[in-house]
JSON list of C-alpha atoms in Angstrom, two decimals:
[
{"chain": "J", "resi": 1, "resn": "MET", "atom": "CA", "xyz": [-58.71, -150.24, -77.44]},
{"chain": "J", "resi": 2, "resn": "THR", "atom": "CA", "xyz": [-55.64, -151.18, -75.43]},
{"chain": "J", "resi": 3, "resn": "PHE", "atom": "CA", "xyz": [-52.12, -152.13, -76.38]},
{"chain": "J", "resi": 4, "resn": "ASP", "atom": "CA", "xyz": [-48.86, -152.28, -74.51]},
{"chain": "J", "resi": 5, "resn": "ARG", "atom": "CA", "xyz": [-45.64, -150.43, -75.22]},
{"chain": "J", "resi": 6, "resn": "LEU", "atom": "CA", "xyz": [-43.90, -153.48, -76.73]},
{"chain": "J", "resi": 7, "resn": "GLN", "atom": "CA", "xyz": [-46.80, -154.13, -79.09]},
{"chain": "J", "resi": 8, "resn": "LEU", "atom": "CA", "xyz": [-46.69, -150.49, -80.22]},
{"chain": "J", "resi": 9, "resn": "ARG", "atom": "CA", "xyz": [-42.91, -150.58, -80.69]},
{"chain": "J", "resi": 10, "resn": "ASN", "atom": "CA", "xyz": [-43.15, -153.78, -82.75]},
{"chain": "J", "resi": 11, "resn": "ALA", "atom": "CA", "xyz": [-45.89, -152.27, -84.92]},
{"chain": "J", "resi": 12, "resn": "PHE", "atom": "CA", "xyz": [-43.82, -149.10, -85.49]},
{"chain": "J", "resi": 13, "resn": "GLY", "atom": "CA", "xyz": [-40.90, -151.37, -86.43]},
{"chain": "J", "resi": 14, "resn": "ARG", "atom": "CA", "xyz": [-42.88, -152.77, -89.35]},
{"chain": "J", "resi": 15, "resn": "PHE", "atom": "CA", "xyz": [-42.18, -149.54, -91.22]},
{"chain": "J", "resi": 16, "resn": "ALA", "atom": "CA", "xyz": [-38.84, -149.81, -93.07]},
{"chain": "J", "resi": 17, "resn": "THR", "atom": "CA", "xyz": [-36.60, -146.79, -92.55]},
{"chain": "J", "resi": 18, "resn": "GLY", "atom": "CA", "xyz": [-33.25, -145.60, -93.72]},
{"chain": "J", "resi": 19, "resn": "VAL", "atom": "CA", "xyz": [-30.45, -145.27, -91.20]},
{"chain": "J", "resi": 20, "resn": "CYS", "atom": "CA", "xyz": [-28.71, -141.96, -90.56]},
{"chain": "J", "resi": 21, "resn": "VAL", "atom": "CA", "xyz": [-26.02, -140.59, -88.31]},
{"chain": "J", "resi": 22, "resn": "ILE", "atom": "CA", "xyz": [-26.57, -137.09, -86.98]},
{"chain": "J", "resi": 23, "resn": "THR", "atom": "CA", "xyz": [-23.28, -135.23, -86.59]},
{"chain": "J", "resi": 24, "resn": "ALA", "atom": "CA", "xyz": [-22.45, -131.97, -84.85]},
{"chain": "J", "resi": 25, "resn": "ASN", "atom": "CA", "xyz": [-19.56, -130.05, -83.36]},
{"chain": "J", "resi": 26, "resn": "PRO", "atom": "CA", "xyz": [-21.04, -128.01, -80.50]},
{"chain": "J", "resi": 27, "resn": "GLU", "atom": "CA", "xyz": [-18.82, -125.73, -78.48]},
{"chain": "J", "resi": 28, "resn": "GLY", "atom": "CA", "xyz": [-17.42, -127.53, -75.45]},
{"chain": "J", "resi": 29, "resn": "PHE", "atom": "CA", "xyz": [-17.83, -131.01, -76.99]},
{"chain": "J", "resi": 30, "resn": "ASP", "atom": "CA", "xyz": [-15.81, -133.23, -79.30]},
{"chain": "J", "resi": 31, "resn": "PRO", "atom": "CA", "xyz": [-17.33, -133.70, -82.76]},
{"chain": "J", "resi": 32, "resn": "LEU", "atom": "CA", "xyz": [-20.03, -136.31, -82.26]},
{"chain": "J", "resi": 33, "resn": "GLY", "atom": "CA", "xyz": [-22.26, -138.70, -84.15]},
{"chain": "J", "resi": 34, "resn": "MET", "atom": "CA", "xyz": [-25.45, -140.49, -83.15]},
{"chain": "J", "resi": 35, "resn": "THR", "atom": "CA", "xyz": [-27.28, -143.16, -85.15]},
{"chain": "J", "resi": 36, "resn": "ILE", "atom": "CA", "xyz": [-30.99, -142.60, -85.78]},
{"chain": "J", "resi": 37, "resn": "ASN", "atom": "CA", "xyz": [-33.78, -143.90, -88.00]},
{"chain": "J", "resi": 38, "resn": "SER", "atom": "CA", "xyz": [-36.24, -141.09, -87.27]},
{"chain": "J", "resi": 39, "resn": "PHE", "atom": "CA", "xyz": [-35.37, -138.85, -90.24]},
{"chain": "J", "resi": 40, "resn": "SER", "atom": "CA", "xyz": [-37.94, -137.31, -92.58]},
{"chain": "J", "resi": 41, "resn": "SER", "atom": "CA", "xyz": [-38.12, -134.58, -95.17]},
{"chain": "J", "resi": 42, "resn": "VAL", "atom": "CA", "xyz": [-40.60, -131.81, -94.28]},
{"chain": "J", "resi": 43, "resn": "SER", "atom": "CA", "xyz": [-40.58, -129.02, -96.86]},
{"chain": "J", "resi": 44, "resn": "LEU", "atom": "CA", "xyz": [-38.84, -127.89, -100.05]},
{"chain": "J", "resi": 45, "resn": "ASP", "atom": "CA", "xyz": [-39.65, -124.20, -99.54]},
{"chain": "J", "resi": 46, "resn": "PRO", "atom": "CA", "xyz": [-38.21, -123.45, -97.10]},
{"chain": "J", "resi": 47, "resn": "PRO", "atom": "CA", "xyz": [-35.94, -126.53, -97.15]},
{"chain": "J", "resi": 48, "resn": "LEU", "atom": "CA", "xyz": [-36.75, -128.36, -93.90]},
{"chain": "J", "resi": 49, "resn": "LEU", "atom": "CA", "xyz": [-36.19, -131.81, -92.44]},
{"chain": "J", "resi": 50, "resn": "LEU", "atom": "CA", "xyz": [-36.72, -133.42, -89.05]},
{"chain": "J", "resi": 51, "resn": "TRP", "atom": "CA", "xyz": [-35.36, -136.08, -86.75]},
{"chain": "J", "resi": 52, "resn": "SER", "atom": "CA", "xyz": [-36.14, -137.13, -83.17]},
{"chain": "J", "resi": 53, "resn": "LEU", "atom": "CA", "xyz": [-33.89, -137.29, -80.12]},
{"chain": "J", "resi": 54, "resn": "GLN", "atom": "CA", "xyz": [-34.86, -139.41, -77.11]},
{"chain": "J", "resi": 55, "resn": "ASN", "atom": "CA", "xyz": [-35.18, -137.24, -74.00]},
{"chain": "J", "resi": 56, "resn": "ASP", "atom": "CA", "xyz": [-32.89, -139.47, -71.92]},
{"chain": "J", "resi": 57, "resn": "SER", "atom": "CA", "xyz": [-30.18, -139.83, -74.59]},
{"chain": "J", "resi": 58, "resn": "GLU", "atom": "CA", "xyz": [-26.66, -139.17, -73.37]},
{"chain": "J", "resi": 59, "resn": "CYS", "atom": "CA", "xyz": [-26.32, -136.88, -76.43]},
{"chain": "J", "resi": 60, "resn": "VAL", "atom": "CA", "xyz": [-28.99, -134.41, -75.25]},
{"chain": "J", "resi": 61, "resn": "PRO", "atom": "CA", "xyz": [-26.50, -131.97, -73.62]},
{"chain": "J", "resi": 62, "resn": "ALA", "atom": "CA", "xyz": [-24.41, -131.81, -76.81]},
{"chain": "J", "resi": 63, "resn": "PHE", "atom": "CA", "xyz": [-27.41, -131.24, -79.08]},
{"chain": "J", "resi": 64, "resn": "ASN", "atom": "CA", "xyz": [-28.84, -128.68, -76.64]},
{"chain": "J", "resi": 65, "resn": "ALA", "atom": "CA", "xyz": [-25.54, -126.79, -77.03]},
{"chain": "J", "resi": 66, "resn": "SER", "atom": "CA", "xyz": [-25.64, -126.97, -80.82]},
{"chain": "J", "resi": 67, "resn": "LYS", "atom": "CA", "xyz": [-27.55, -124.67, -83.14]},
{"chain": "J", "resi": 68, "resn": "ARG", "atom": "CA", "xyz": [-26.45, -126.70, -86.18]},
{"chain": "J", "resi": 69, "resn": "PHE", "atom": "CA", "xyz": [-26.28, -130.39, -87.11]},
{"chain": "J", "resi": 70, "resn": "ALA", "atom": "CA", "xyz": [-25.85, -132.60, -90.16]},
{"chain": "J", "resi": 71, "resn": "VAL", "atom": "CA", "xyz": [-27.91, -135.60, -91.24]},
{"chain": "J", "resi": 72, "resn": "ASN", "atom": "CA", "xyz": [-25.85, -138.30, -92.99]},
{"chain": "J", "resi": 73, "resn": "ILE", "atom": "CA", "xyz": [-27.77, -141.05, -94.83]},
{"chain": "J", "resi": 74, "resn": "LEU", "atom": "CA", "xyz": [-25.81, -144.30, -94.64]},
{"chain": "J", "resi": 75, "resn": "THR", "atom": "CA", "xyz": [-25.11, -146.87, -97.35]},
{"chain": "J", "resi": 76, "resn": "SER", "atom": "CA", "xyz": [-25.51, -150.61, -96.88]},
{"chain": "J", "resi": 77, "resn": "GLU", "atom": "CA", "xyz": [-21.70, -150.76, -96.60]},
{"chain": "J", "resi": 78, "resn": "GLN", "atom": "CA", "xyz": [-21.81, -148.59, -93.46]},
{"chain": "J", "resi": 79, "resn": "ARG", "atom": "CA", "xyz": [-23.53, -151.01, -91.11]},
{"chain": "J", "resi": 80, "resn": "GLU", "atom": "CA", "xyz": [-20.57, -151.12, -88.70]},
{"chain": "J", "resi": 81, "resn": "LEU", "atom": "CA", "xyz": [-20.42, -147.32, -88.65]},
{"chain": "J", "resi": 82, "resn": "SER", "atom": "CA", "xyz": [-24.11, -147.28, -87.74]},
{"chain": "J", "resi": 83, "resn": "LYS", "atom": "CA", "xyz": [-23.55, -149.78, -84.95]},
{"chain": "J", "resi": 84, "resn": "GLN", "atom": "CA", "xyz": [-20.58, -147.84, -83.57]},
{"chain": "J", "resi": 85, "resn": "TYR", "atom": "CA", "xyz": [-22.41, -144.54, -83.23]},
{"chain": "J", "resi": 86, "resn": "ALA", "atom": "CA", "xyz": [-25.48, -146.28, -81.80]},
{"chain": "J", "resi": 87, "resn": "ARG", "atom": "CA", "xyz": [-23.53, -147.59, -78.79]},
{"chain": "J", "resi": 88, "resn": "LYS", "atom": "CA", "xyz": [-23.73, -145.81, -75.46]},
{"chain": "J", "resi": 89, "resn": "GLY", "atom": "CA", "xyz": [-20.49, -143.92, -74.81]},
{"chain": "J", "resi": 90, "resn": "GLU", "atom": "CA", "xyz": [-19.34, -144.24, -78.45]},
{"chain": "J", "resi": 91, "resn": "HIS", "atom": "CA", "xyz": [-20.44, -140.92, -79.93]},
{"chain": "J", "resi": 92, "resn": "THR", "atom": "CA", "xyz": [-17.12, -139.14, -80.43]},
{"chain": "J", "resi": 93, "resn": "LEU", "atom": "CA", "xyz": [-16.43, -139.10, -84.17]},
{"chain": "J", "resi": 94, "resn": "GLN", "atom": "CA", "xyz": [-13.33, -140.94, -85.28]},
{"chain": "J", "resi": 95, "resn": "PRO", "atom": "CA", "xyz": [-11.09, -138.58, -87.34]},
{"chain": "J", "resi": 96, "resn": "ASP", "atom": "CA", "xyz": [-11.00, -140.94, -90.35]},
{"chain": "J", "resi": 97, "resn": "HIS", "atom": "CA", "xyz": [-14.83, -141.16, -90.48]},
{"chain": "J", "resi": 98, "resn": "PHE", "atom": "CA", "xyz": [-15.54, -137.52, -91.34]},
{"chain": "J", "resi": 99, "resn": "ARG", "atom": "CA", "xyz": [-14.50, -134.38, -93.14]},
{"chain": "J", "resi": 100, "resn": "ILE", "atom": "CA", "xyz": [-15.60, -130.77, -92.70]},
{"chain": "J", "resi": 101, "resn": "GLY", "atom": "CA", "xyz": [-18.56, -129.76, -94.86]},
{"chain": "J", "resi": 102, "resn": "ALA", "atom": "CA", "xyz": [-19.48, -126.48, -96.55]},
{"chain": "J", "resi": 103, "resn": "THR", "atom": "CA", "xyz": [-20.80, -124.89, -93.32]},
{"chain": "J", "resi": 104, "resn": "GLY", "atom": "CA", "xyz": [-18.05, -126.20, -91.05]},
{"chain": "J", "resi": 105, "resn": "LEU", "atom": "CA", "xyz": [-20.04, -129.18, -89.75]},
{"chain": "J", "resi": 106, "resn": "PRO", "atom": "CA", "xyz": [-18.53, -132.67, -89.58]},
{"chain": "J", "resi": 107, "resn": "ILE", "atom": "CA", "xyz": [-19.84, -134.75, -92.51]},
{"chain": "J", "resi": 108, "resn": "LEU", "atom": "CA", "xyz": [-19.39, -138.52, -92.67]},
{"chain": "J", "resi": 109, "resn": "CYS", "atom": "CA", "xyz": [-17.41, -139.82, -95.64]},
{"chain": "J", "resi": 110, "resn": "ASP", "atom": "CA", "xyz": [-18.96, -141.88, -98.45]},
{"chain": "J", "resi": 111, "resn": "THR", "atom": "CA", "xyz": [-22.63, -141.53, -97.46]},
{"chain": "J", "resi": 112, "resn": "LEU", "atom": "CA", "xyz": [-25.62, -141.54, -99.81]},
{"chain": "J", "resi": 113, "resn": "ALA", "atom": "CA", "xyz": [-26.40, -137.92, -98.90]},
{"chain": "J", "resi": 114, "resn": "SER", "atom": "CA", "xyz": [-25.72, -135.33, -96.25]},
{"chain": "J", "resi": 115, "resn": "PHE", "atom": "CA", "xyz": [-27.69, -132.27, -95.17]},
{"chain": "J", "resi": 116, "resn": "GLU", "atom": "CA", "xyz": [-26.05, -129.48, -93.17]},
{"chain": "J", "resi": 117, "resn": "CYS", "atom": "CA", "xyz": [-28.72, -127.70, -91.14]},
{"chain": "J", "resi": 118, "resn": "GLU", "atom": "CA", "xyz": [-29.38, -124.97, -88.64]},
{"chain": "J", "resi": 119, "resn": "LEU", "atom": "CA", "xyz": [-31.98, -125.61, -85.98]},
{"chain": "J", "resi": 120, "resn": "TRP", "atom": "CA", "xyz": [-35.30, -124.19, -87.20]},
{"chain": "J", "resi": 121, "resn": "GLN", "atom": "CA", "xyz": [-37.55, -125.31, -84.35]},
{"chain": "J", "resi": 122, "resn": "SER", "atom": "CA", "xyz": [-37.86, -128.03, -81.72]},
{"chain": "J", "resi": 123, "resn": "TYR", "atom": "CA", "xyz": [-41.04, -129.57, -80.36]},
{"chain": "J", "resi": 124, "resn": "GLU", "atom": "CA", "xyz": [-41.86, -131.77, -77.38]},
{"chain": "J", "resi": 125, "resn": "GLY", "atom": "CA", "xyz": [-42.90, -135.18, -78.61]},
{"chain": "J", "resi": 126, "resn": "GLY", "atom": "CA", "xyz": [-43.59, -137.41, -75.62]},
{"chain": "J", "resi": 127, "resn": "ASP", "atom": "CA", "xyz": [-40.37, -139.20, -74.70]},
{"chain": "J", "resi": 128, "resn": "HIS", "atom": "CA", "xyz": [-38.54, -137.48, -77.61]},
{"chain": "J", "resi": 129, "resn": "VAL", "atom": "CA", "xyz": [-37.84, -133.98, -78.84]},
{"chain": "J", "resi": 130, "resn": "ILE", "atom": "CA", "xyz": [-38.53, -133.38, -82.53]},
{"chain": "J", "resi": 131, "resn": "LEU", "atom": "CA", "xyz": [-35.80, -131.27, -84.12]},
{"chain": "J", "resi": 132, "resn": "VAL", "atom": "CA", "xyz": [-36.60, -129.45, -87.35]},
{"chain": "J", "resi": 133, "resn": "GLY", "atom": "CA", "xyz": [-33.62, -128.22, -89.31]},
{"chain": "J", "resi": 134, "resn": "LYS", "atom": "CA", "xyz": [-33.36, -125.72, -92.15]},
{"chain": "J", "resi": 135, "resn": "VAL", "atom": "CA", "xyz": [-31.06, -127.17, -94.81]},
{"chain": "J", "resi": 136, "resn": "LEU", "atom": "CA", "xyz": [-28.09, -124.90, -95.53]},
{"chain": "J", "resi": 137, "resn": "ALA", "atom": "CA", "xyz": [-26.07, -127.26, -97.75]},
{"chain": "J", "resi": 138, "resn": "VAL", "atom": "CA", "xyz": [-26.72, -130.63, -99.35]},
{"chain": "J", "resi": 139, "resn": "GLU", "atom": "CA", "xyz": [-24.57, -133.28, -101.03]},
{"chain": "J", "resi": 140, "resn": "HIS", "atom": "CA", "xyz": [-25.49, -136.62, -102.53]},
{"chain": "J", "resi": 141, "resn": "GLY", "atom": "CA", "xyz": [-23.25, -139.35, -103.82]},
{"chain": "J", "resi": 142, "resn": "GLY", "atom": "CA", "xyz": [-23.30, -142.29, -106.16]},
{"chain": "J", "resi": 143, "resn": "GLU", "atom": "CA", "xyz": [-25.59, -145.23, -106.60]},
{"chain": "J", "resi": 144, "resn": "ALA", "atom": "CA", "xyz": [-24.83, -147.25, -103.46]},
{"chain": "J", "resi": 145, "resn": "LYS", "atom": "CA", "xyz": [-27.64, -149.15, -101.77]},
{"chain": "J", "resi": 146, "resn": "PRO", "atom": "CA", "xyz": [-29.14, -147.66, -98.60]},
{"chain": "J", "resi": 147, "resn": "LEU", "atom": "CA", "xyz": [-28.77, -149.13, -95.13]},
{"chain": "J", "resi": 148, "resn": "LEU", "atom": "CA", "xyz": [-32.27, -150.08, -94.01]},
{"chain": "J", "resi": 149, "resn": "PHE", "atom": "CA", "xyz": [-33.81, -150.95, -90.65]},
{"chain": "J", "resi": 150, "resn": "PHE", "atom": "CA", "xyz": [-36.94, -153.08, -90.43]},
{"chain": "J", "resi": 151, "resn": "SER", "atom": "CA", "xyz": [-38.52, -155.15, -87.67]},
{"chain": "J", "resi": 152, "resn": "GLY", "atom": "CA", "xyz": [-35.66, -154.54, -85.25]},
{"chain": "J", "resi": 153, "resn": "ALA", "atom": "CA", "xyz": [-32.82, -155.47, -87.63]},
{"chain": "J", "resi": 154, "resn": "TYR", "atom": "CA", "xyz": [-30.69, -154.15, -90.47]},
{"chain": "J", "resi": 155, "resn": "GLN", "atom": "CA", "xyz": [-31.97, -155.18, -93.89]},
{"chain": "J", "resi": 156, "resn": "ASP", "atom": "CA", "xyz": [-30.74, -155.11, -97.47]},
{"chain": "J", "resi": 157, "resn": "ILE", "atom": "CA", "xyz": [-32.54, -154.35, -100.68]},
{"chain": "J", "resi": 158, "resn": "GLN", "atom": "CA", "xyz": [-32.49, -157.46, -102.87]}
]
């Protein structure tokens, strides 16, 4: 069976995902944020989650320097925030977008949930690295709707 890269990407895109911003404050870097949709829970005991970082991302040096990161699950009202931190060269966190969480990590304001993590393990995954984090602190907010991504575009729950 054969398929091309675009066909595979389009098929993967048929799976609706939430949208997250990964935040960190590694030594030698400004606090940063990067939009992803590759988040997944892994385990309750120990508390683990994962996300994937593209090998050629401009954020690789910062995340290589960081032993901790936070996953921030965005609400449908945070579409522009998602777009901002998805743009090349736009990863420095704006001071009014975050606060400091329980472990000292930058946490985005008004998200559905945030998970402050330490790096548990990383794995090669083709053109990505899979980062598994051990959850150190968790917060979750109100009843806002999630920001979703499906078939190459933001979507809303009706």
